[in-house]
Amino acid sequence: MRACSKCYHNFVARITKQISERVTLLTDAPENPEGKYVVYWMQMFKRVEFNHALNFAIQEANKRKLPLIVYEGLKYYYPWASDRIHTFILEGVEEKRKEFAKRGIKYIFYLQKNESSPKHVVAKLAEKAALLVTDDFPCFIIPKHNEKIAERLKIPVYAVDSNGIIPMSKFEKEEYAAYTIRPKIKKLLPDYLKPFKEEKPLVASLDLQIDCPDTEVTSRNISKLVSECAIDHSVPPSPIYHGGTANGRKRLKKFIEEILPNYAETRNKPEIDGSSRLSAYLHFGFLSPLEIALAVLEADAPQESKDAYLEELIVRRELSYNFTRHNPRYDSLDALPEWVHETMRKHANDKREKIYSLEELENAKTHDELWNAAQREMLITGEMHNYVRMLWGKNVIAWTPSYKEAFDILGHLNNKYCLDGRNPNSYAGILWCFGKHDRPWVERPVFGTIRYMSSASTGKKFNSKKYIEWTKSLANGRFPEETMD
Ligand SMILES: Cc1cc2nc3c(=O)[nH]c(=O)nc-3n(C[C@H](O)[C@H](O)[C@H](O)COP(=O)(O)OP(=O)(O)OC[C@H]3O[C@@H](n4cnc5c(N)ncnc54)[C@H](O)[C@@H]3O)c2cc1C
């Protein structure tokens, strides 16, 4: 199942106005002078602080002395919708309701369970709104959502970019690789890597009576709610990662205090708890990269570790966002550079030593224990360690009859099981295995000049035996705090 990657880019071409570095006006409709409120439709930045979209919505409401309503919905029919993804999102709802209430803001959360549930809720809510603000996210289903809502509504619709530390609009075209975007980021960073001014609403909206479905979500009813949704119930919730900003911040604190000081060394050691494991919190917007980066800057840790971490969080991550924003073919092999196509053409018919089906791969049933361990980690926890993720992708290229099949399998498994899937990093990370954002290496069968990684050599760079054992213990129901150093 693929999201329509071209839509965003066709749509962007039609965008009427870039209002500021982060704000784009998606319609040319006039404001509703009778509007009773401003709506912020929260789609990807699921947080109350460090949120440029929320801030902009508050500013617009304040300018008009109107109350602000925050609406968040969860539908049952997005690609790969499962108990795992739904649970992670729902775990962040109750805390948002409390936090918004503290700020006097009405927050509505609607869980659309199945076909017979009410539809077009945002459009109905917008009928009495002066204008609507939403999140600008450059891939998966969000560009299409924004296109549709802009077509449907007769009021101004603004999309706000709160994805990265630097606004996506600061990079006007697709960057070739990390080495081309890095100097630009370095130059711009001092202007953006600074504390955030949170806006406060002037008019409270808590007591407004709004005709809109609103689902009560508490920690006690999440599993029941999830079981009632028409989604894939075969992918269970993560036993380790729990959604929400508070859980993200708990992990951030542990990372800053215990892991960051040695990150430069431990990040490539999947057998220990040595990286941030914050990518799922970043993907769902529970944490903003700015909040994390500021915490890293202030941390008591060696500069080498801080630099190594910020390279990943800012340079690598913002390169991915730049890629999906500017490349309409981000979800296909067509997004690869010409040198890759050339080498793939030459090696397309090379004999593959082993061929595995999707089912064998999905169930971690290959001859390669290290690969199976990585797959197991993903199946069980909803995350796969950075270092083995590269190897995971490379091996699927070696074990499938064609590059296209490898690409489709990788995209499907990554997006189905990983909490941080369906993100710009997902598309860029998978294509990286095929040479995107990389350079040619020594020529060899199947891979041609695409960089090759083998389990035999990668497995020697860390304690792979321990990692394999750890994933087996996960399969037996023992989870990190007990099993990882
Ligand atoms: C085949 C493949 C698939 C991938 N799929 C995803 C995905 O679905 N979602 C996802 O967020 N990342 C993906 N990545 C990138 C990377 O593997 C993850 O971001 C990382 O494993 C997250 O773990 P962490 O939070 O502990 O990372 P840390 O090492 O703590 O890094 C900090 C943050 O930097 C960012 N980051 C780290 N590595 C990269 C990278 N290579 N590219 C872009 N940003 C990076 C992430 O936001 C991460 O949370 C993929 C990489 C590959 C090779």
Coordinates of C-alpha atoms and ligand atoms in Angstrom, one line a residue:
M1 CA 0.0 0.0 0.0
R2 CA 1.5 3.3 -1.0
A3 CA 0.6 6.9 -0.2
C4 CA 0.3 9.1 -3.2
S5 CA 3.7 10.7 -3.3
K6 CA 3.0 12.9 -6.4
C7 CA -0.1 14.6 -4.9
Y8 CA 1.9 16.8 -2.5
H9 CA 4.1 18.1 -5.1
N10 CA 1.4 18.8 -7.7
F11 CA -0.4 20.5 -4.8
V12 CA 2.6 22.5 -3.7
A13 CA 2.9 23.7 -7.2
R14 CA -0.6 25.2 -6.9
I15 CA -0.1 26.6 -3.4
T16 CA -1.2 30.2 -3.4
K17 CA 1.1 31.9 -1.0
Q18 CA 4.1 31.3 1.3
I19 CA 3.1 33.6 4.1
S20 CA 6.3 33.1 6.1
E21 CA 9.2 30.7 6.4
R22 CA 7.0 28.1 8.1
V23 CA 3.5 29.1 7.0
T24 CA 1.8 28.4 3.6
L25 CA -1.7 29.5 2.6
L26 CA -3.4 26.7 0.8
T27 CA -6.6 28.4 -0.4
D28 CA -7.5 31.8 -1.8
A29 CA -10.9 31.8 0.0
P30 CA -11.8 34.8 2.2
E31 CA -12.1 34.5 5.9
N32 CA -15.5 33.8 7.4
P33 CA -16.5 37.1 9.0
E34 CA -19.1 35.2 11.1
G35 CA -16.5 32.7 12.3
K36 CA -17.0 31.8 16.0
Y37 CA -13.5 30.4 16.4
V38 CA -10.2 29.3 14.8
V39 CA -9.6 25.6 14.3
Y40 CA -6.2 24.0 14.6
W41 CA -6.3 20.5 13.0
M42 CA -3.5 18.7 14.7
Q43 CA -2.3 15.9 12.4
M44 CA 1.5 15.3 13.0
F45 CA 2.7 17.6 15.7
K46 CA 0.9 16.0 18.5
R47 CA 2.2 18.2 21.3
V48 CA 1.3 21.3 23.3
E49 CA 4.7 22.9 23.4
F50 CA 7.4 23.6 20.8
N51 CA 4.7 23.5 18.2
H52 CA 4.9 26.2 15.5
A53 CA 1.5 25.2 14.0
L54 CA -0.2 25.6 17.4
N55 CA 1.6 28.9 18.0
F56 CA 0.5 30.3 14.7
A57 CA -3.1 29.2 15.3
I58 CA -3.1 30.9 18.7
Q59 CA -1.7 34.1 17.1
E60 CA -4.4 34.1 14.5
A61 CA -7.1 33.5 17.1
N62 CA -5.7 36.3 19.3
K63 CA -5.6 38.8 16.4
R64 CA -9.3 38.3 16.0
K65 CA -10.1 37.9 19.7
L66 CA -11.5 34.5 18.9
P67 CA -11.2 31.3 20.8
L68 CA -9.1 28.5 19.5
I69 CA -10.3 24.9 19.1
V70 CA -7.8 22.1 18.7
Y71 CA -9.1 19.1 16.8
E72 CA -7.2 15.8 16.4
G73 CA -8.7 12.7 14.7
L74 CA -7.7 9.1 14.2
K75 CA -9.2 7.3 11.3
Y76 CA -9.3 3.5 10.8
Y77 CA -8.3 3.4 7.1
Y78 CA -4.8 4.9 6.8
P79 CA -2.3 2.5 5.3
W80 CA -0.9 0.0 7.9
A81 CA -3.3 1.1 10.6
S82 CA -2.8 -1.4 13.4
D83 CA -3.1 -1.9 17.2
R84 CA 0.5 -0.9 17.5
I85 CA 0.2 2.5 15.8
H86 CA -3.3 3.2 17.2
T87 CA -2.2 2.5 20.8
F88 CA 0.9 4.6 20.5
I89 CA -1.2 7.6 19.3
L90 CA -4.0 7.0 21.8
E91 CA -1.5 7.0 24.7
G92 CA -0.8 10.6 24.0
V93 CA -4.4 11.8 24.1
E94 CA -5.3 12.1 27.8
E95 CA -2.2 14.2 28.6
K96 CA -3.0 16.6 25.8
R97 CA -6.5 17.0 27.0
K98 CA -5.2 18.0 30.4
E99 CA -2.5 20.2 29.1
F100 CA -4.8 22.1 26.7
A101 CA -7.4 22.5 29.6
K102 CA -4.7 24.1 31.7
R103 CA -4.2 26.6 28.9
G104 CA -8.0 27.2 28.5
I105 CA -8.1 25.6 25.1
K106 CA -10.8 23.1 24.0
Y107 CA -9.2 20.0 22.6
I108 CA -11.4 17.5 20.7
F109 CA -10.2 14.0 19.9
Y110 CA -12.3 11.8 17.6
L111 CA -11.6 8.2 17.1
Q112 CA -13.3 7.1 13.9
K113 CA -13.7 3.4 14.4
N114 CA -15.3 2.0 11.2
E115 CA -17.3 2.7 8.2
S116 CA -20.4 3.6 10.1
S117 CA -18.7 6.3 12.2
P118 CA -19.4 10.0 11.4
K119 CA -17.4 11.3 8.5
H120 CA -16.1 14.7 7.3
V121 CA -15.7 16.0 10.9
V122 CA -13.1 18.6 10.1
A123 CA -15.1 20.1 7.4
K124 CA -18.2 20.3 9.6
L125 CA -16.2 21.8 12.4
A126 CA -14.8 24.4 10.0
E127 CA -18.3 25.6 9.0
K128 CA -18.3 27.9 11.9
A129 CA -14.6 28.7 11.8
A130 CA -13.0 31.9 10.7
L131 CA -10.0 30.0 9.3
L132 CA -8.2 26.7 9.7
V133 CA -4.6 25.9 10.6
T134 CA -3.0 22.5 10.1
D135 CA 0.3 20.7 10.0
D136 CA 2.6 20.7 6.9
F137 CA 4.3 17.3 6.7
P138 CA 6.0 16.3 3.5
C139 CA 5.0 12.7 3.0
F140 CA 2.6 9.7 3.6
I141 CA -1.1 10.7 3.8
I142 CA -0.8 14.2 5.1
P143 CA -0.2 16.1 1.8
K144 CA -3.4 14.5 0.4
H145 CA -5.3 15.4 3.6
N146 CA -4.2 19.0 3.1
E147 CA -5.0 19.0 -0.5
K148 CA -8.5 17.7 0.1
I149 CA -9.4 20.0 3.0
A150 CA -8.2 23.0 1.0
E151 CA -10.4 22.0 -1.9
R152 CA -13.4 21.5 0.4
L153 CA -13.3 24.5 2.6
K154 CA -14.3 28.0 1.7
I155 CA -12.1 29.7 4.3
P156 CA -8.4 30.3 4.5
V157 CA -6.4 27.1 5.3
Y158 CA -2.9 27.4 6.5
A159 CA -0.3 24.6 6.6
V160 CA 2.5 25.2 9.2
D161 CA 5.9 23.5 9.1
S162 CA 7.0 22.4 12.6
N163 CA 9.0 19.4 11.4
G164 CA 12.6 20.4 11.8
I165 CA 14.7 23.0 13.5
I166 CA 15.2 24.8 10.3
P167 CA 12.1 25.5 8.2
M168 CA 11.9 23.3 5.1
S169 CA 11.4 26.4 3.0
K170 CA 15.0 27.5 3.7
F171 CA 16.2 24.8 1.3
E172 CA 14.8 25.6 -2.1
K173 CA 15.6 22.4 -3.9
E174 CA 16.4 18.8 -3.3
E175 CA 19.9 18.4 -1.7
Y176 CA 22.1 15.7 -3.2
A177 CA 23.5 14.3 0.1
A178 CA 24.5 15.2 3.6
Y179 CA 27.6 16.9 2.5
T180 CA 25.6 19.4 0.4
I181 CA 23.0 20.3 3.1
R182 CA 25.5 20.2 6.1
P183 CA 27.2 23.6 5.4
K184 CA 23.8 25.2 4.7
I185 CA 22.5 23.9 8.0
K186 CA 25.6 25.1 9.8
K187 CA 25.1 28.6 8.5
L188 CA 21.4 28.8 9.3
L189 CA 21.5 27.0 12.7
P190 CA 22.3 29.9 15.0
D191 CA 19.1 31.6 13.9
Y192 CA 16.9 28.6 14.8
L193 CA 18.5 26.7 17.5
K194 CA 17.2 28.8 20.4
P195 CA 14.4 28.7 22.9
F196 CA 10.8 28.9 21.7
K197 CA 8.3 31.6 22.6
E198 CA 5.0 29.9 23.4
E199 CA 1.9 32.0 22.6
K200 CA -1.0 32.2 25.1
P201 CA -4.6 32.3 24.0
L202 CA -6.5 35.5 24.9
V203 CA -9.9 34.0 24.8
A204 CA -10.7 30.7 26.5
S205 CA -12.6 28.0 24.6
L206 CA -13.0 25.3 27.2
D207 CA -16.7 26.0 27.8
L208 CA -17.7 26.3 24.1
Q209 CA -20.5 23.9 23.1
I210 CA -19.3 22.3 19.9
D211 CA -21.3 19.9 17.9
C212 CA -18.5 17.4 17.1
P213 CA -17.9 13.8 18.1
D214 CA -15.4 13.6 20.9
T215 CA -13.9 10.3 22.2
E216 CA -13.0 9.9 25.8
V217 CA -9.6 8.2 26.0
T218 CA -8.0 7.1 29.3
S219 CA -5.2 4.7 30.0
R220 CA -7.9 2.2 31.1
N221 CA -10.0 2.2 27.9
I222 CA -7.3 2.3 25.2
S223 CA -7.1 -1.4 24.5
K224 CA -10.9 -1.6 24.3
L225 CA -11.1 1.3 21.9
V226 CA -8.4 -0.2 19.7
S227 CA -10.2 -3.6 19.6
E228 CA -13.3 -1.8 18.3
C229 CA -11.5 -0.3 15.3
A230 CA -11.6 -1.8 11.9
I231 CA -7.8 -2.0 11.7
D232 CA -5.1 -4.7 11.5
H233 CA -5.2 -6.5 14.9
S234 CA -2.3 -8.8 14.0
V235 CA 0.4 -6.2 14.9
P236 CA 0.2 -5.8 18.7
P237 CA 1.1 -2.7 20.7
S238 CA 4.8 -2.3 21.6
P239 CA 5.6 -3.7 25.0
I240 CA 8.4 -1.2 25.4
Y241 CA 7.5 2.1 23.7
H242 CA 4.5 4.0 25.0
G243 CA 3.2 7.1 23.3
G244 CA 2.8 10.7 24.5
T245 CA 5.0 13.6 25.3
A246 CA 5.5 12.6 29.0
N247 CA 6.8 9.2 28.0
G248 CA 9.0 10.8 25.3
R249 CA 10.4 13.2 27.9
K250 CA 11.0 10.4 30.3
R251 CA 13.1 8.7 27.7
L252 CA 14.8 12.0 26.8
K253 CA 15.8 12.5 30.4
K254 CA 17.4 9.0 30.6
F255 CA 19.1 9.6 27.3
I256 CA 20.6 12.9 28.3
E257 CA 21.7 11.7 31.8
E258 CA 22.8 8.2 31.1
I259 CA 23.4 7.6 27.4
L260 CA 24.5 10.8 25.7
P261 CA 27.8 11.0 27.5
N262 CA 28.9 7.8 25.7
Y263 CA 26.8 8.2 22.5
A264 CA 29.7 8.6 20.2
E265 CA 30.9 5.2 21.1
T266 CA 27.7 3.3 21.9
R267 CA 25.4 4.4 19.1
N268 CA 26.7 1.6 16.9
K269 CA 26.3 -1.1 19.5
P270 CA 22.8 -2.6 19.1
E271 CA 23.5 -5.0 22.0
I272 CA 23.4 -2.1 24.5
D273 CA 20.9 0.7 25.2
G274 CA 23.2 3.2 23.6
S275 CA 21.1 5.5 21.3
S276 CA 18.3 7.8 22.0
R277 CA 15.4 5.6 20.7
L278 CA 13.4 8.8 20.3
S279 CA 12.5 8.4 16.6
A280 CA 8.9 7.2 17.3
Y281 CA 8.3 10.3 19.6
L282 CA 9.7 12.5 16.8
H283 CA 7.7 10.9 14.1
F284 CA 4.3 11.4 15.9
G285 CA 5.4 14.9 17.0
F286 CA 5.2 14.0 20.7
L287 CA 8.6 15.6 21.0
S288 CA 10.0 18.4 18.8
P289 CA 13.6 18.2 17.5
L290 CA 14.2 21.7 18.9
E291 CA 13.3 20.6 22.5
I292 CA 15.7 17.6 22.1
A293 CA 18.5 19.6 20.6
L294 CA 18.3 22.3 23.3
A295 CA 18.5 19.6 26.0
V296 CA 21.5 18.0 24.3
L297 CA 23.3 21.4 24.1
E298 CA 22.8 21.9 27.8
A299 CA 23.7 18.4 28.8
D300 CA 26.8 17.4 30.7
A301 CA 28.4 15.3 28.0
P302 CA 31.5 15.4 25.8
Q303 CA 31.3 17.6 22.8
E304 CA 32.1 14.6 20.6
S305 CA 28.9 12.9 21.7
K306 CA 26.8 16.0 21.3
D307 CA 28.1 16.6 17.8
A308 CA 27.6 13.0 16.8
Y309 CA 24.0 13.1 18.0
L310 CA 23.2 16.5 16.5
E311 CA 24.5 15.3 13.2
E312 CA 21.9 12.6 13.2
L313 CA 19.0 14.6 14.6
I314 CA 19.6 17.7 12.5
V315 CA 21.7 17.0 9.3
R316 CA 20.5 13.4 8.5
R317 CA 16.9 14.0 9.6
E318 CA 16.5 17.3 7.8
L319 CA 18.0 15.9 4.7
S320 CA 15.2 13.3 4.7
Y321 CA 12.5 16.0 5.1
N322 CA 14.2 18.0 2.3
F323 CA 14.1 14.9 0.1
T324 CA 10.4 14.0 0.5
R325 CA 9.4 17.7 0.2
H326 CA 11.2 18.2 -3.1
N327 CA 11.2 14.8 -4.8
P328 CA 7.7 13.7 -6.0
R329 CA 9.1 10.1 -6.4
Y330 CA 10.3 9.7 -2.9
D331 CA 8.4 6.4 -2.5
S332 CA 10.0 4.7 -5.5
L333 CA 13.3 3.6 -6.9
D334 CA 12.9 6.4 -9.5
A335 CA 14.2 8.8 -6.8
L336 CA 17.7 7.2 -7.0
P337 CA 20.5 9.0 -8.8
E338 CA 21.6 8.1 -12.3
W339 CA 24.8 6.2 -11.2
V340 CA 22.5 3.8 -9.2
H341 CA 20.2 3.2 -12.2
E342 CA 23.2 2.5 -14.3
T343 CA 24.7 -0.1 -12.0
M344 CA 21.3 -1.7 -11.3
R345 CA 20.7 -2.1 -15.1
K346 CA 24.1 -3.8 -15.3
H347 CA 23.5 -6.2 -12.4
A348 CA 19.7 -6.7 -12.5
N349 CA 20.2 -10.3 -13.7
D350 CA 23.0 -11.3 -11.4
K351 CA 22.4 -14.6 -9.6
R352 CA 21.1 -14.2 -6.1
E353 CA 22.6 -16.8 -3.7
K354 CA 19.5 -17.0 -1.7
I355 CA 15.9 -16.0 -2.3
Y356 CA 13.3 -15.5 0.5
S357 CA 9.6 -14.8 0.2
L358 CA 7.9 -11.9 2.0
E359 CA 6.5 -14.4 4.4
E360 CA 9.9 -15.9 5.3
L361 CA 11.4 -12.5 5.8
E362 CA 8.4 -11.2 7.8
N363 CA 8.6 -14.1 10.1
A364 CA 12.4 -13.8 10.6
K365 CA 13.0 -17.2 8.9
T366 CA 16.3 -16.8 7.1
H367 CA 19.7 -18.6 7.5
D368 CA 21.2 -15.4 8.9
E369 CA 20.8 -15.2 12.7
L370 CA 21.8 -11.5 12.9
W371 CA 19.3 -10.5 10.3
N372 CA 16.6 -12.6 12.0
A373 CA 17.4 -10.8 15.3
A374 CA 17.0 -7.4 13.7
Q375 CA 13.7 -8.5 12.2
R376 CA 12.6 -9.9 15.5
E377 CA 13.4 -6.6 17.3
M378 CA 11.2 -4.8 14.9
L379 CA 8.4 -7.3 15.0
I380 CA 8.2 -7.3 18.8
T381 CA 9.2 -3.8 19.9
G382 CA 8.2 -1.6 16.9
E383 CA 11.7 -0.3 16.5
M384 CA 15.0 -1.5 14.9
H385 CA 18.4 -0.3 16.0
N386 CA 20.0 2.2 13.6
Y387 CA 23.1 0.1 13.0
V388 CA 21.3 -3.2 12.1
R389 CA 18.7 -1.3 10.2
M390 CA 21.2 -0.6 7.5
L391 CA 22.3 -4.3 7.3
W392 CA 18.6 -5.4 7.4
G393 CA 17.9 -3.3 4.3
K394 CA 21.1 -4.4 2.4
N395 CA 20.4 -8.1 2.9
V396 CA 16.9 -7.9 1.5
I397 CA 18.4 -6.5 -1.7
A398 CA 20.7 -9.6 -1.8
W399 CA 17.8 -12.1 -1.1
T400 CA 15.0 -11.0 -3.5
P401 CA 14.8 -11.5 -7.3
S402 CA 14.7 -7.8 -8.2
Y403 CA 15.5 -4.4 -6.8
K404 CA 11.9 -3.4 -7.1
E405 CA 10.8 -6.4 -5.0
A406 CA 13.4 -5.7 -2.4
F407 CA 12.2 -2.0 -2.2
D408 CA 8.6 -3.0 -1.9
I409 CA 9.2 -5.5 0.9
L410 CA 11.4 -3.1 2.8
G411 CA 8.9 -0.3 2.6
H412 CA 6.0 -2.6 3.6
L413 CA 7.8 -4.2 6.6
N414 CA 9.3 -0.9 7.9
N415 CA 6.0 0.9 7.6
K416 CA 3.9 -1.9 9.0
Y417 CA 5.9 -2.7 12.1
C418 CA 8.0 0.4 13.0
L419 CA 6.4 3.0 15.1
D420 CA 8.7 5.6 13.4
G421 CA 7.7 4.3 9.9
R422 CA 5.8 6.3 7.3
N423 CA 8.2 9.2 8.0
P424 CA 10.6 11.0 5.6
N425 CA 13.4 9.0 7.3
S426 CA 11.7 5.8 6.4
Y427 CA 11.7 6.6 2.6
A428 CA 15.2 8.1 2.7
G429 CA 16.5 5.3 4.9
I430 CA 15.3 2.5 2.7
L431 CA 16.5 4.3 -0.5
W432 CA 19.9 4.8 1.3
C433 CA 20.3 1.0 1.1
F434 CA 20.0 1.4 -2.7
G435 CA 22.6 4.3 -2.8
K436 CA 20.5 7.4 -2.2
H437 CA 22.5 10.1 -0.4
D438 CA 25.5 7.9 -0.8
R439 CA 28.3 7.4 -3.4
P440 CA 29.5 4.5 -5.5
W441 CA 31.7 1.9 -3.9
V442 CA 33.7 -1.1 -5.1
E443 CA 31.7 -3.1 -7.8
R444 CA 30.4 -6.6 -6.8
P445 CA 27.6 -9.0 -7.9
V446 CA 24.0 -7.9 -7.4
F447 CA 24.9 -4.6 -5.7
G448 CA 27.1 -3.3 -8.5
T449 CA 28.6 -0.2 -7.1
I450 CA 26.0 0.3 -4.4
R451 CA 27.6 0.0 -0.9
Y452 CA 27.5 -3.5 0.3
M453 CA 27.3 -4.7 4.0
S454 CA 27.5 -8.3 5.1
S455 CA 26.3 -9.8 8.3
A456 CA 29.7 -11.5 8.7
S457 CA 31.7 -8.3 8.8
T458 CA 29.0 -6.1 10.4
G459 CA 28.5 -8.6 13.1
K460 CA 32.2 -8.4 14.1
K461 CA 31.9 -4.7 14.9
F462 CA 29.7 -5.3 17.9
N463 CA 28.7 -8.1 20.2
S464 CA 26.2 -9.6 17.8
K465 CA 25.9 -12.8 19.9
K466 CA 24.6 -10.7 22.8
Y467 CA 22.2 -8.8 20.5
I468 CA 20.8 -12.0 19.0
E469 CA 20.3 -13.4 22.5
W470 CA 18.6 -10.2 23.6
T471 CA 16.1 -10.4 20.8
K472 CA 15.4 -14.0 21.7
S473 CA 14.7 -13.0 25.2
L474 CA 12.3 -10.3 23.9
A475 CA 10.5 -13.1 22.1
N476 CA 10.2 -14.8 25.5
G477 CA 8.6 -11.7 27.0
R478 CA 11.6 -10.1 28.7
F479 CA 12.0 -6.4 27.9
P480 CA 14.9 -3.8 27.9
E481 CA 15.1 -2.7 31.5
E482 CA 15.7 -6.3 32.5
T483 CA 17.7 -7.5 29.6
M484 CA 19.9 -4.7 28.3
D485 CA 23.0 -3.3 29.9
Ligands
LIG1 C1 16.5 0.8 6.1 C2 16.3 1.9 7.0 C3 15.1 2.3 7.4 C4 14.9 3.4 8.2 N1 13.6 3.7 8.6 C5 13.4 4.8 9.4 C6 12.1 5.1 9.8 O1 11.1 4.5 9.4 N2 11.9 6.2 10.7 C7 13.0 6.9 11.2 O2 12.8 7.8 11.9 N3 14.2 6.5 10.8 C8 14.5 5.5 10.0 N4 15.8 5.2 9.6 C9 16.9 6.0 10.1 C10 17.5 5.5 11.4 O3 17.7 4.2 11.3 C11 16.5 5.8 12.6 O4 16.2 7.2 12.6 C12 17.2 5.5 13.9 O5 17.4 4.1 14.0 C13 16.3 5.9 15.1 O6 16.9 5.4 16.3 P1 17.3 6.4 17.4 O7 16.2 7.4 17.7 O8 17.9 5.6 18.6 O9 18.5 7.2 16.7 P2 19.7 8.1 17.3 O10 20.9 7.4 16.9 O11 19.5 8.4 18.7 O12 19.5 9.4 16.4 C14 18.8 10.5 16.8 C15 17.7 10.9 15.8 O13 18.4 11.3 14.6 C16 17.6 10.9 13.5 N5 18.3 9.9 12.7 C17 19.2 9.0 13.1 N6 19.7 8.3 12.1 C18 19.2 8.9 11.0 C19 19.3 8.6 9.6 N7 20.1 7.7 9.1 N8 18.5 9.3 8.7 C20 17.7 10.3 9.2 N9 17.5 10.6 10.5 C21 18.3 9.9 11.3 C22 16.3 10.2 14.1 O14 15.3 11.2 14.1 C23 16.8 9.8 15.4 O15 15.8 9.7 16.4 C24 16.0 4.1 8.7 C25 17.3 3.8 8.3 C26 17.4 2.7 7.4 C27 18.8 2.3 7.0

